[in-house]
XYZ file of C-alpha atoms in Angstrom:
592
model
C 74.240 0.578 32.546
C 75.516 2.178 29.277
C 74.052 5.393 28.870
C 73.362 5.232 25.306
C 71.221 1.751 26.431
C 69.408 3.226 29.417
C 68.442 6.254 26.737
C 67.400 4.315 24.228
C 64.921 2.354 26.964
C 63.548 5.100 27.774
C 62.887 6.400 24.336
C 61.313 2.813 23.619
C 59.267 3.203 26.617
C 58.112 6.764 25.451
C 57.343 5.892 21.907
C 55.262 2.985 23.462
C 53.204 5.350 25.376
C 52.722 7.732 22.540
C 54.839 10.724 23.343
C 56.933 10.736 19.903
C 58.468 13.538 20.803
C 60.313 12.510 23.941
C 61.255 9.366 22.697
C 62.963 10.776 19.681
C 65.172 13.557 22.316
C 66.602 10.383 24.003
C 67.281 8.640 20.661
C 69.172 11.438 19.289
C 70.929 11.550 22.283
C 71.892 8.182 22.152
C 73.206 8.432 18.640
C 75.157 11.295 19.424
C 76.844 8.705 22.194
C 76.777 5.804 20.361
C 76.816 6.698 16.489
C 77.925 3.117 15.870
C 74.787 1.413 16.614
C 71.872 0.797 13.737
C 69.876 0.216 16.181
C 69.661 3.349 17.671
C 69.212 5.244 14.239
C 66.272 3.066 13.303
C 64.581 3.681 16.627
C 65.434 7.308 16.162
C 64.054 6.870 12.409
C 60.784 5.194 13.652
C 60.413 8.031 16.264
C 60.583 10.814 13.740
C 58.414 9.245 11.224
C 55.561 9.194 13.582
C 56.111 12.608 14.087
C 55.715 12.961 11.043
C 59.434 14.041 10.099
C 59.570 12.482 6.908
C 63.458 13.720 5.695
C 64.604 13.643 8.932
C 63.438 9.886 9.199
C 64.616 8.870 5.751
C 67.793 10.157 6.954
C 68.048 8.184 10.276
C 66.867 5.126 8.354
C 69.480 5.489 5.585
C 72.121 5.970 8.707
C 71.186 2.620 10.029
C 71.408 0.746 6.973
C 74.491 1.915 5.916
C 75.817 0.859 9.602
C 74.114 -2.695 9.078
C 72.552 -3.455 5.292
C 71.238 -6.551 6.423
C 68.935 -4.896 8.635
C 64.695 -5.968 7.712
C 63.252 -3.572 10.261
C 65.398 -0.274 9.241
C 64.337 -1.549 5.257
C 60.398 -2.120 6.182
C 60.273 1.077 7.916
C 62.082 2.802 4.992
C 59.604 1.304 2.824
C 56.487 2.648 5.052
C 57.876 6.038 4.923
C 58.739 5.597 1.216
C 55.115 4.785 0.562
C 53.424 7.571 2.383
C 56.063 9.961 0.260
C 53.927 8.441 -2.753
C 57.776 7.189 -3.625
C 56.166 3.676 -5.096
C 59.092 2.436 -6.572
C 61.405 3.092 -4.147
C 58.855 1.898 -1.524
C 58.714 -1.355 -3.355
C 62.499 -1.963 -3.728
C 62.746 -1.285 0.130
C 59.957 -4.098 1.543
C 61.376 -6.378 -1.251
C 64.915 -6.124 0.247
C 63.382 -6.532 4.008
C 61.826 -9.837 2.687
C 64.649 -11.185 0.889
C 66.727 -10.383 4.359
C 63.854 -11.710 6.332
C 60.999 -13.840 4.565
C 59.141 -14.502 7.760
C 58.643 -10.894 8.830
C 55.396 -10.138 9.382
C 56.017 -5.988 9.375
C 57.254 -6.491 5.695
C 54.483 -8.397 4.611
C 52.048 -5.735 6.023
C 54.175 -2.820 4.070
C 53.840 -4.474 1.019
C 50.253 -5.554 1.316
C 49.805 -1.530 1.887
C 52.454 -1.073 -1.634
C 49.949 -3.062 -3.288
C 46.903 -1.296 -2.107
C 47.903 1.879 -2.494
C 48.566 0.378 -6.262
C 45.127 -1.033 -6.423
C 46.895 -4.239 -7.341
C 43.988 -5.479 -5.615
C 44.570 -10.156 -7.314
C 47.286 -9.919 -5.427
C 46.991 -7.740 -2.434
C 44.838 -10.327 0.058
C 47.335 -12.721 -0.353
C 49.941 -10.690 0.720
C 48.001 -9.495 3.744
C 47.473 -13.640 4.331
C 50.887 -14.068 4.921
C 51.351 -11.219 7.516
C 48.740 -12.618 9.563
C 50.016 -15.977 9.296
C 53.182 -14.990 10.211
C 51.852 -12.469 13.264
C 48.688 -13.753 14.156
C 49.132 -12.452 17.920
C 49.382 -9.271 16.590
C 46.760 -6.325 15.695
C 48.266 -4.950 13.403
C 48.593 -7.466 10.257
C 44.560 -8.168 11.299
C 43.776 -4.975 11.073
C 45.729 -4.281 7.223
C 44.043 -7.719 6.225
C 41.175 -6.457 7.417
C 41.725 -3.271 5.383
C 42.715 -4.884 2.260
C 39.609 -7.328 2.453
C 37.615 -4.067 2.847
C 38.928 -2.610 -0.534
C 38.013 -6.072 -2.199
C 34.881 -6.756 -0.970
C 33.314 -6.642 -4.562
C 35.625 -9.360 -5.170
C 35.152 -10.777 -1.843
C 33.367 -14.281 -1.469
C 32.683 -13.412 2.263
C 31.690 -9.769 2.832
C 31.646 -10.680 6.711
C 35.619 -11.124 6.333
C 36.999 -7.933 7.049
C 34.582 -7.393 10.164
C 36.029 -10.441 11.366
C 39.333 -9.782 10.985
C 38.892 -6.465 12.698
C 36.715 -8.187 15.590
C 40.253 -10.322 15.978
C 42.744 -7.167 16.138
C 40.064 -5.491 18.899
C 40.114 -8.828 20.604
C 44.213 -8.657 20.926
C 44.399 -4.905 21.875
C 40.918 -4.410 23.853
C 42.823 -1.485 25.293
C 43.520 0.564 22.216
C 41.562 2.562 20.420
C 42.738 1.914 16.386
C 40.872 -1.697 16.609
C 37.397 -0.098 17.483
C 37.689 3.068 15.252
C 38.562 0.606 12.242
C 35.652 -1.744 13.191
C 33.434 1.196 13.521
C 34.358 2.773 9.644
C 33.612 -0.844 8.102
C 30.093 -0.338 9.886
C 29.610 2.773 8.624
C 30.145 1.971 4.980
C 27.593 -1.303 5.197
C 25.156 0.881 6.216
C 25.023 -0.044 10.175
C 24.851 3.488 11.463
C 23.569 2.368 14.990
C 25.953 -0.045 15.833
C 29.053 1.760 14.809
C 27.645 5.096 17.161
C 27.618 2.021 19.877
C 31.348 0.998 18.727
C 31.676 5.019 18.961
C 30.432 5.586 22.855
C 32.953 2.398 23.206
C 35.487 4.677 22.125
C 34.033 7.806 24.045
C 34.670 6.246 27.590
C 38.388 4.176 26.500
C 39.956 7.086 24.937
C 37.739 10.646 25.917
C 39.812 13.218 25.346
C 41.233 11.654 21.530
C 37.763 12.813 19.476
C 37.338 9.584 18.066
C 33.623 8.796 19.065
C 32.954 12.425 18.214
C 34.919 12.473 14.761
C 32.677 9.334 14.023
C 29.387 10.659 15.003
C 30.050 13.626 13.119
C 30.211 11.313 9.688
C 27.218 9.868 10.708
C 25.320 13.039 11.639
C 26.601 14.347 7.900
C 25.238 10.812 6.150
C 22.004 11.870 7.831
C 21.755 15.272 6.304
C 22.323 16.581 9.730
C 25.067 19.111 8.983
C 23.919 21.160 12.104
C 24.843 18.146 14.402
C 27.344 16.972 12.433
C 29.556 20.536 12.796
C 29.283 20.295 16.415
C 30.358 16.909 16.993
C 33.536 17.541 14.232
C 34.446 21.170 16.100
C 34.365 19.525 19.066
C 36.461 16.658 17.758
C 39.356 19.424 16.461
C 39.427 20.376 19.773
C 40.414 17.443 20.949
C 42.935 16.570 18.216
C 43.179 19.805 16.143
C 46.452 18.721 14.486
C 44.427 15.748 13.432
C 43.479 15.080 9.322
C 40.628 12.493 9.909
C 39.119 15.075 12.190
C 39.735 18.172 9.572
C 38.320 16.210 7.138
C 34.793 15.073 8.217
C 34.274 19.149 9.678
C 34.916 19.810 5.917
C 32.938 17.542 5.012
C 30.349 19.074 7.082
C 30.968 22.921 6.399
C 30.807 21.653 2.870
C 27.298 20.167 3.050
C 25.842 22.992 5.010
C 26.977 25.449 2.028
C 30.042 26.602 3.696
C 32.696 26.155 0.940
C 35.095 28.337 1.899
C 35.568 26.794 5.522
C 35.694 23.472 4.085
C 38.668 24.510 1.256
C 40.532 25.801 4.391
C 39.958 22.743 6.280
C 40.549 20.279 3.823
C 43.733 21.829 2.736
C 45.358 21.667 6.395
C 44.558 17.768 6.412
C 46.453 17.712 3.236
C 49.304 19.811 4.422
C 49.170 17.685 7.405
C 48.888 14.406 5.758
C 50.059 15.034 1.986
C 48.741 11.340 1.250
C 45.521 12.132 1.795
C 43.577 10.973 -1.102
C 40.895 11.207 0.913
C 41.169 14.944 1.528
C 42.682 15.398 -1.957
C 39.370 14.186 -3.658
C 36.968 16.085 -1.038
C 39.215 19.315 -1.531
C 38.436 18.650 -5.397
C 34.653 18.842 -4.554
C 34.401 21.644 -3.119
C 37.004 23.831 -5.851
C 34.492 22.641 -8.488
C 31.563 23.567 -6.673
C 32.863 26.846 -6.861
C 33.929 27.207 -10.183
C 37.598 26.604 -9.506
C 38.140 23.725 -12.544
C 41.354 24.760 -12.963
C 42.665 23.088 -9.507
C 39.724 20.916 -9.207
C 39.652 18.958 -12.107
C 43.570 17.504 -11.072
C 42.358 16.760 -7.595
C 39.173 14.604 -8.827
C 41.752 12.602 -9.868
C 41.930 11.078 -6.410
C 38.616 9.209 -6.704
C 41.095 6.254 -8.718
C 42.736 5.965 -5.514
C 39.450 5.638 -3.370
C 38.343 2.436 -1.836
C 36.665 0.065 -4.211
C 37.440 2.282 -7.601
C 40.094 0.577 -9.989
C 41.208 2.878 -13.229
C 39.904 1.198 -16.193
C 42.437 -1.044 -17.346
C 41.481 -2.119 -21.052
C 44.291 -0.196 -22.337
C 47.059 1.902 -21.315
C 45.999 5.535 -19.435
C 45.563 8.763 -21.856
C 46.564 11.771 -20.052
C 45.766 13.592 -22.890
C 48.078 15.160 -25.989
C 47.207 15.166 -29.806
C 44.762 12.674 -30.364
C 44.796 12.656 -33.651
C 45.116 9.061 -35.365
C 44.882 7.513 -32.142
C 42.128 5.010 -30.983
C 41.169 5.699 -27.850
C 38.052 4.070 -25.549
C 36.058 6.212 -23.680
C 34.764 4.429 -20.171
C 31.220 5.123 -18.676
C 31.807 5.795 -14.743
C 29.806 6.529 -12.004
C 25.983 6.971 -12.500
C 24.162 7.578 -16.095
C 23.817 11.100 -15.514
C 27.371 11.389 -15.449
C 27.426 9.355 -18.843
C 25.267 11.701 -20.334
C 26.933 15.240 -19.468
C 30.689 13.924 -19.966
C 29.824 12.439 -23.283
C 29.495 15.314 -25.009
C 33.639 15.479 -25.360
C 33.287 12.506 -27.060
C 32.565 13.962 -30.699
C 34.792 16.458 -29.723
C 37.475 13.912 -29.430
C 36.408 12.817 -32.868
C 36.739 16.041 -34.521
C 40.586 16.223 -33.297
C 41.273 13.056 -35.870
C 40.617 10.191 -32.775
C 39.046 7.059 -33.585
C 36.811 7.063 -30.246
C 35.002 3.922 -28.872
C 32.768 3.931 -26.147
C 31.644 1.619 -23.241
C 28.661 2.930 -21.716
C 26.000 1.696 -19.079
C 23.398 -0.951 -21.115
C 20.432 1.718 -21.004
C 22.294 4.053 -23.009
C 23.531 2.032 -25.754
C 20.967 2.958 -28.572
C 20.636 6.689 -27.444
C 24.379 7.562 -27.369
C 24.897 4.995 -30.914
C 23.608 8.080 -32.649
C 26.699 10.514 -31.410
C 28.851 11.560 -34.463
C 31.912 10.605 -35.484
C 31.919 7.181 -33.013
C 33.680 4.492 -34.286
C 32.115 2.071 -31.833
C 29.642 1.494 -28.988
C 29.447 -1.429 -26.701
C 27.921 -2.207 -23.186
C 30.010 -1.943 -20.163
C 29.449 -5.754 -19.728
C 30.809 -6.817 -23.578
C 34.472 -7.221 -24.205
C 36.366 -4.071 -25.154
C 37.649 -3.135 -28.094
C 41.458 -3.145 -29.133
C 42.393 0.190 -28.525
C 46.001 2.636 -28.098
C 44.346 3.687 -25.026
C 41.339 4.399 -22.686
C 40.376 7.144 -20.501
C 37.229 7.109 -17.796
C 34.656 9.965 -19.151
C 34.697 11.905 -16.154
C 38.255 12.508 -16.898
C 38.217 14.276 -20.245
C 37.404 17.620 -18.563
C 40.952 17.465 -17.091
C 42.633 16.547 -20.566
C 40.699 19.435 -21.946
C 41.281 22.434 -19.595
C 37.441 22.886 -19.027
C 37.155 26.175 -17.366
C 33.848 27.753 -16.979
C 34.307 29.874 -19.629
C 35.221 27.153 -21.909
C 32.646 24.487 -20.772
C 31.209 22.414 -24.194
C 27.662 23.701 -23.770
C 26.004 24.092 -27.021
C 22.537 21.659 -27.068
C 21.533 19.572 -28.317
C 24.425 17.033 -28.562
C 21.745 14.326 -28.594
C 18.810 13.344 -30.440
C 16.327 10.806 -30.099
C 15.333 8.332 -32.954
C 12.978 10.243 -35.487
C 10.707 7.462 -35.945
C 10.151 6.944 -32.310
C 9.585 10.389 -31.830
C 6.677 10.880 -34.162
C 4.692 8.340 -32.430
C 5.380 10.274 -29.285
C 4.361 13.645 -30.890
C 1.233 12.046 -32.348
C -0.546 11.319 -28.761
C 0.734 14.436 -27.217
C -0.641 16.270 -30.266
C -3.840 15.379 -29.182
C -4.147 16.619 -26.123
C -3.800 20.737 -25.289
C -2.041 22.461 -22.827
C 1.340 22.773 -21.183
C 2.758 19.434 -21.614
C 5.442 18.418 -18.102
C 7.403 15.556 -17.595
C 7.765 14.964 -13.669
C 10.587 12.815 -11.847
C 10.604 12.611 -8.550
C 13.133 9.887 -6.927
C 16.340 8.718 -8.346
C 17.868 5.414 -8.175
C 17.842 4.082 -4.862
C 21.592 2.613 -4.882
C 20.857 -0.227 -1.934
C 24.097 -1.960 -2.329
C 26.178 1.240 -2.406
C 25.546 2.698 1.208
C 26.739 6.063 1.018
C 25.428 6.642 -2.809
C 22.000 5.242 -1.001
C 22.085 7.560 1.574
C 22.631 10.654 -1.544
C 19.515 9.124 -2.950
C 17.234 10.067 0.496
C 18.261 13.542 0.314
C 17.483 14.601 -3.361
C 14.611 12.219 -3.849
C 10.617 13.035 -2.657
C 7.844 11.177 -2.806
C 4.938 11.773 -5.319
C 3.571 13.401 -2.374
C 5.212 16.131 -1.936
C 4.109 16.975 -5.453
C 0.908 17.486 -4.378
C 0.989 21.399 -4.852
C 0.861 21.175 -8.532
C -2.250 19.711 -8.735
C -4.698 21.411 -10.368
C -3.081 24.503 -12.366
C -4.810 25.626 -15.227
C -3.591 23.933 -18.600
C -0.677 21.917 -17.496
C -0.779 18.091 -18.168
C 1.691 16.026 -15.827
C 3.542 12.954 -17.402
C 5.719 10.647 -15.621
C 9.205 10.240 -16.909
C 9.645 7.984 -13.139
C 11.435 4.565 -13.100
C 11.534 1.762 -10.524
C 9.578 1.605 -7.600
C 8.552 5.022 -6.648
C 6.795 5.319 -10.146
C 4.246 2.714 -8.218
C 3.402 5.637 -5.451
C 0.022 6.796 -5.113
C -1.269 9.606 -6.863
C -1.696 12.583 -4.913
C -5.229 13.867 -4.968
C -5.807 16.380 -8.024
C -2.577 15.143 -9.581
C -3.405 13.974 -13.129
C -0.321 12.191 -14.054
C -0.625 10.223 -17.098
C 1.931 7.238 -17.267
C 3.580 5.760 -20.225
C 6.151 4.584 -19.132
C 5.729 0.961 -19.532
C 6.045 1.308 -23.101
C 9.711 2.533 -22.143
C 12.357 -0.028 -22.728
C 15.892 2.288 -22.306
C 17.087 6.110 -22.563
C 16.402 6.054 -26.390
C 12.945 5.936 -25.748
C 12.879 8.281 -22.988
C 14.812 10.528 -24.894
C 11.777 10.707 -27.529
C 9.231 10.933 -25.117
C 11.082 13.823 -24.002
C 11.461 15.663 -26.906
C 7.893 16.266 -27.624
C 7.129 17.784 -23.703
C 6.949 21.128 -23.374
C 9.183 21.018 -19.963
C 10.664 18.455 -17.474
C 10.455 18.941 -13.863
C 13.146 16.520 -12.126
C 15.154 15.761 -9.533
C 18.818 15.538 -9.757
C 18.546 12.336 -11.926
C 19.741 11.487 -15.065
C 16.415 12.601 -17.039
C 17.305 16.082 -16.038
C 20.746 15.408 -17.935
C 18.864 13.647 -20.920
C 16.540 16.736 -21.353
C 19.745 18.948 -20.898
C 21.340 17.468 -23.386
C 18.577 17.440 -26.036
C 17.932 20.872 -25.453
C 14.635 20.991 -23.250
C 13.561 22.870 -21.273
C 14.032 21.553 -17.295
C 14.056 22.084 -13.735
C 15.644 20.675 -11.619
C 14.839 20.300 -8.151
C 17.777 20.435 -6.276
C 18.972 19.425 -2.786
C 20.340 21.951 -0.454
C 23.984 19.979 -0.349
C 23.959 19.889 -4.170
C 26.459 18.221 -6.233
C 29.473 19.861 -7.254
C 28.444 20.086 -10.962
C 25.830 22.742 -10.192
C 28.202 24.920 -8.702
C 26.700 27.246 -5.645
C 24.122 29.952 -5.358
C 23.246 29.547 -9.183
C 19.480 29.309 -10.751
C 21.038 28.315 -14.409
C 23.721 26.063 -15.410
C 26.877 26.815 -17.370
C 26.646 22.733 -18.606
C 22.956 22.979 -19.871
C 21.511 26.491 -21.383
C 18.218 24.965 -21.148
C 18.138 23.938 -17.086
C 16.943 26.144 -14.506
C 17.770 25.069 -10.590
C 15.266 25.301 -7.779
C 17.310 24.908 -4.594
C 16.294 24.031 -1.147
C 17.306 26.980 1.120
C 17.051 24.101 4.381
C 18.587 20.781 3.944
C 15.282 18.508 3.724
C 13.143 21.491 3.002
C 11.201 20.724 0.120
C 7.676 22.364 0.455
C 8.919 26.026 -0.254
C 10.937 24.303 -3.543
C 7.002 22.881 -4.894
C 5.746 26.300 -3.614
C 8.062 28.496 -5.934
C 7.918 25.237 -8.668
C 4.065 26.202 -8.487
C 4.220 29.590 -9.354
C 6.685 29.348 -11.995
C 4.643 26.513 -13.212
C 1.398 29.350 -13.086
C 3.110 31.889 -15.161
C 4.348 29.581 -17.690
C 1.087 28.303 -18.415
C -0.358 31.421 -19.085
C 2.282 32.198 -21.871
């Protein structure tokens, strides 16, 4: 036999098996006896990129094609390795030219179904993924990017149960490989079925027992939990098993970073990214834990990432602004996220104004009439109305970045809202009338049930009325509930004298006068803690031991709102020592 041919079986054979590195020493060995042949540079190519060689590759791909231009495989591949460069373009031009070459290849189809989603052209990206499934339907590989793709467009989705099936079908053509059940298993984990993704994950535990898988994916479980204890274990012990894996670096980051570690999780999540420079995954979580340290000036550009997240499209009512002189400019400013968020971020919005922008603002329903009263808007509208005609738009949560917010130079001077006067005085008038310390208590936030992992936030900085029951009873404090939804229904906890208005609440502009005329707010992490923030109230805030970024670490104050004061839990889940030292703080104030 030829020895180039017998080499280049045997490198086929080893890259089939997984050992990368083998099969690429008898591919280059085989190009150096047989330079002539595409063939063997594209195997060489595909050998290298899994290895994660990305010039090298490029270069053995490039080598091929110019040997044989009408060559689909060597372009597809290109493409793949293109994309994962974040070269979009070129990536595009490259699947493109595989089609044209070869319109019933599946491979291409796939590569430009994952063009598209790393595009978030999301109209067109099922269709795509169709057609590579159509074309391969034998194979895993196009199920499992359909199923991937149907994932990211489940919003849009008329069948939610689609992308579980299409991932039931990929596990059902490789039973024997692992990617099929770790795939199935993350879809599980983001509807919410925790128990029968850990059975997917002791699937995984006896196929592939020394990869980590099972333990990499009990880990994100454990941290979903709260269970950062449990969840560190499992993730060490799953970077022991693949410590040059990202996915693995990432969810012990993830875990170091809930348990108050930050400067563990920075190291860990920038290996992942040095190992996998795509990561937007790591690139985002990286961003979480520089702001939660005070480190705006590289976390603000890595928050960026959350665009590129699953399910998140940029707002596209008008081109992107990246920032520059705003001046004459009309520019639309997009609500995102949760109404908390709304309310701290929208304080660059006069700002904006000031610079000679004509800002417009889209904005969750409930704050409509509150933020209508912000000077210098040109225009306020409901994320559900049309938008305005505008030069260009940029999400709220973004303006930081366009501003170089550092600590130092965070917009904190309160109040930058104000409730309706009229509205107001009929508030003051029936808290006039009764002495003492007047507090507004929260206790829950929203409970997010169709956004699983938001949902699973909620349990961990929400109590129930319950737990409240220490304040009862202190000398000249009156309790009012500022609570929405269903936990304002909770039973009273004996001694608690909470006096409830609340139905006479209609949105945040009546809230907002209700809360200027208490004395103090006690609150979770919840958007009325931002509303009395921002009118310049007095609050505390009750705060989870795995805060959120924006309240940086091992602070009792907040550089965003002079007025807050943070009560942490020292234990994740550890609330009664938080009410304990709420209670005393509660004592002395009263007696002022």
């Amino acid at each position: 036999m030829d020895p180039a041919v017998a080499l280049t079986l045997r490198g086929a054979a080893a890259l089939a098996e997984g050992e990368a590195a083998l099969a690429a020493s008898h591919f280059t060995t085989a190009a150096l006896l047989a330079p002539h042949r595409a063939s063997i540079w594209h195997n060489l190519a595909e050998a290298r990129r899994v290895l994660g060689q990305t010039a090298d590759a490029a270069r053995a791909y490039r080598r091929a094609l110019r040997l044989r231009p009408a060559y689909p495989k060597a372009w597809a591949g290109l493409a793949s390795l293109l994309l994962k460069s974040r070269r979009f373009k070129a990536a595009a031009r490259a699947a493109v030219r595989a089609l044209a070459l070869d319109p019933g290849f599946a491979e291409a189809w796939s590569v430009a179904g994952s063009i598209l989603l790393d595009r978030r052209a999301m109209e067109r990206l099922p269709i795509v993924l169709r057609r590579a499934v159509q074309l391969a339907p034998d194979s895993p590989l196009p199920w499992l990017a359909l199923a991937g793709g149907l994932g990211e467009t489940a919003g849009e989705t008329a069948d939610p149960a689609l992308p579980l099936a299409c991932v039931r079908r990929a596990v059902a053509l490789s039973p024997d490989r692992p990617a099929g059940y770790v795939n199935h298993a993350g879809l599980l984990i983001r509807s919410g079925s925790l128990d029968a993704a850990q059975v997917l994950h002791d699937r995984l535990r006896r196929l592939t027992p020394l990869e980590g898988h099972a333990e990499a994916g009990d880990s994100l479980v454990a941290t979903l939990h709260g269970d950062f204890a449990t969840a560190l274990s499992l993730a060490r012990h799953a970077l022991v098993l693949r410590p040059a894996s990202p996915a693995a670096l990432i969810n012990l980051s993830l875990a170091d970073h809930g348990s108050g570690m930050t400067e563990p999780a920075r190291r860990g999540n920038e290996r992942a990214l040095a190992l996998e420079p795509e990561s937007d995954v790591a690139r985002f979580n990286l961003s979480m834990v520089l702001l939660a340290e005070g480190d705006f000036a590289k976390g603000w550009p890595l928050y960026e990432a959350r665009w590129r997240m699953e399910r998140v499209a940029y707002p596209a009512h008008a081109p992107r602004w990246a920032g520059g002189n705003p001046a004459g400019r009309s520019l639309l400013l997009v609500a995102e996220q949760g109404q908390g968020d709304t309310l701290q971020f929208v304080r660059y919005a006069p700002m904006l104004a000031a610079l000679g922008a004509q800002v417009h603002l889209m904005v969750q329903p409930a704050l409509v009439r509150l933020l209508s009263g912000l000077p210098g808007i040109a225009s306020i509208r409901s994320l559900a109305e049309p938008p305005p005609a505008c030069d260009a738009c940029i999400p709220l949560l973004s303006l930081p970045l366009v501003f170089g917010t550092g600590l130092a130079t965070i917009p904190a001077s309160v109040p930058y809202l104000s409730p309706s006067g009229q509205k107001r005085a009929v508030w003051k008038r029936r808290l006039d009338a009764v002495d003492g310390l007047k507090v507004g208590l929260v206790w829950a936030g929203s409970a997010h049930d169709e956004q699983f992992v938001a949902h699973m936030v909620d349990r961990r900085r929400s109590l129930p009325l319950a737990a409240l029951a220490p304040l009862a009873d202190i000398p000249g404090v009156r309790f009012y509930s500022l609570q929405k939804g269903p936990p304002a229904s909770e039973a009273r906890p004996p001694g608690l004298d909470l006096v409830d208005w609340m139905d006479e609440v209609e949105d945040f502009a009546d809230t907002a006068a209700l809360v200027a005329e208490l004395d103090l707010v006690i609150s979770v992490d919840t958007s009325v803690c931002h509303l009395a923030g921002a009118l310049g109230r007095p609050v505390w805030m009750l705060s989870r031991h795995d805060a959120c970024w924006r309240w940086l670490r091992n602070r009792s104050d907040s550089p965003w709102y002079p007025t807050m004061r943070l009560f942490r839990q020292d234990r994740p889940g550890d609330w009664p020592p938080v009410i304990l030292r709420v209670r005393a703080a509660l004592e002395r104030r009263a007696m002022l």
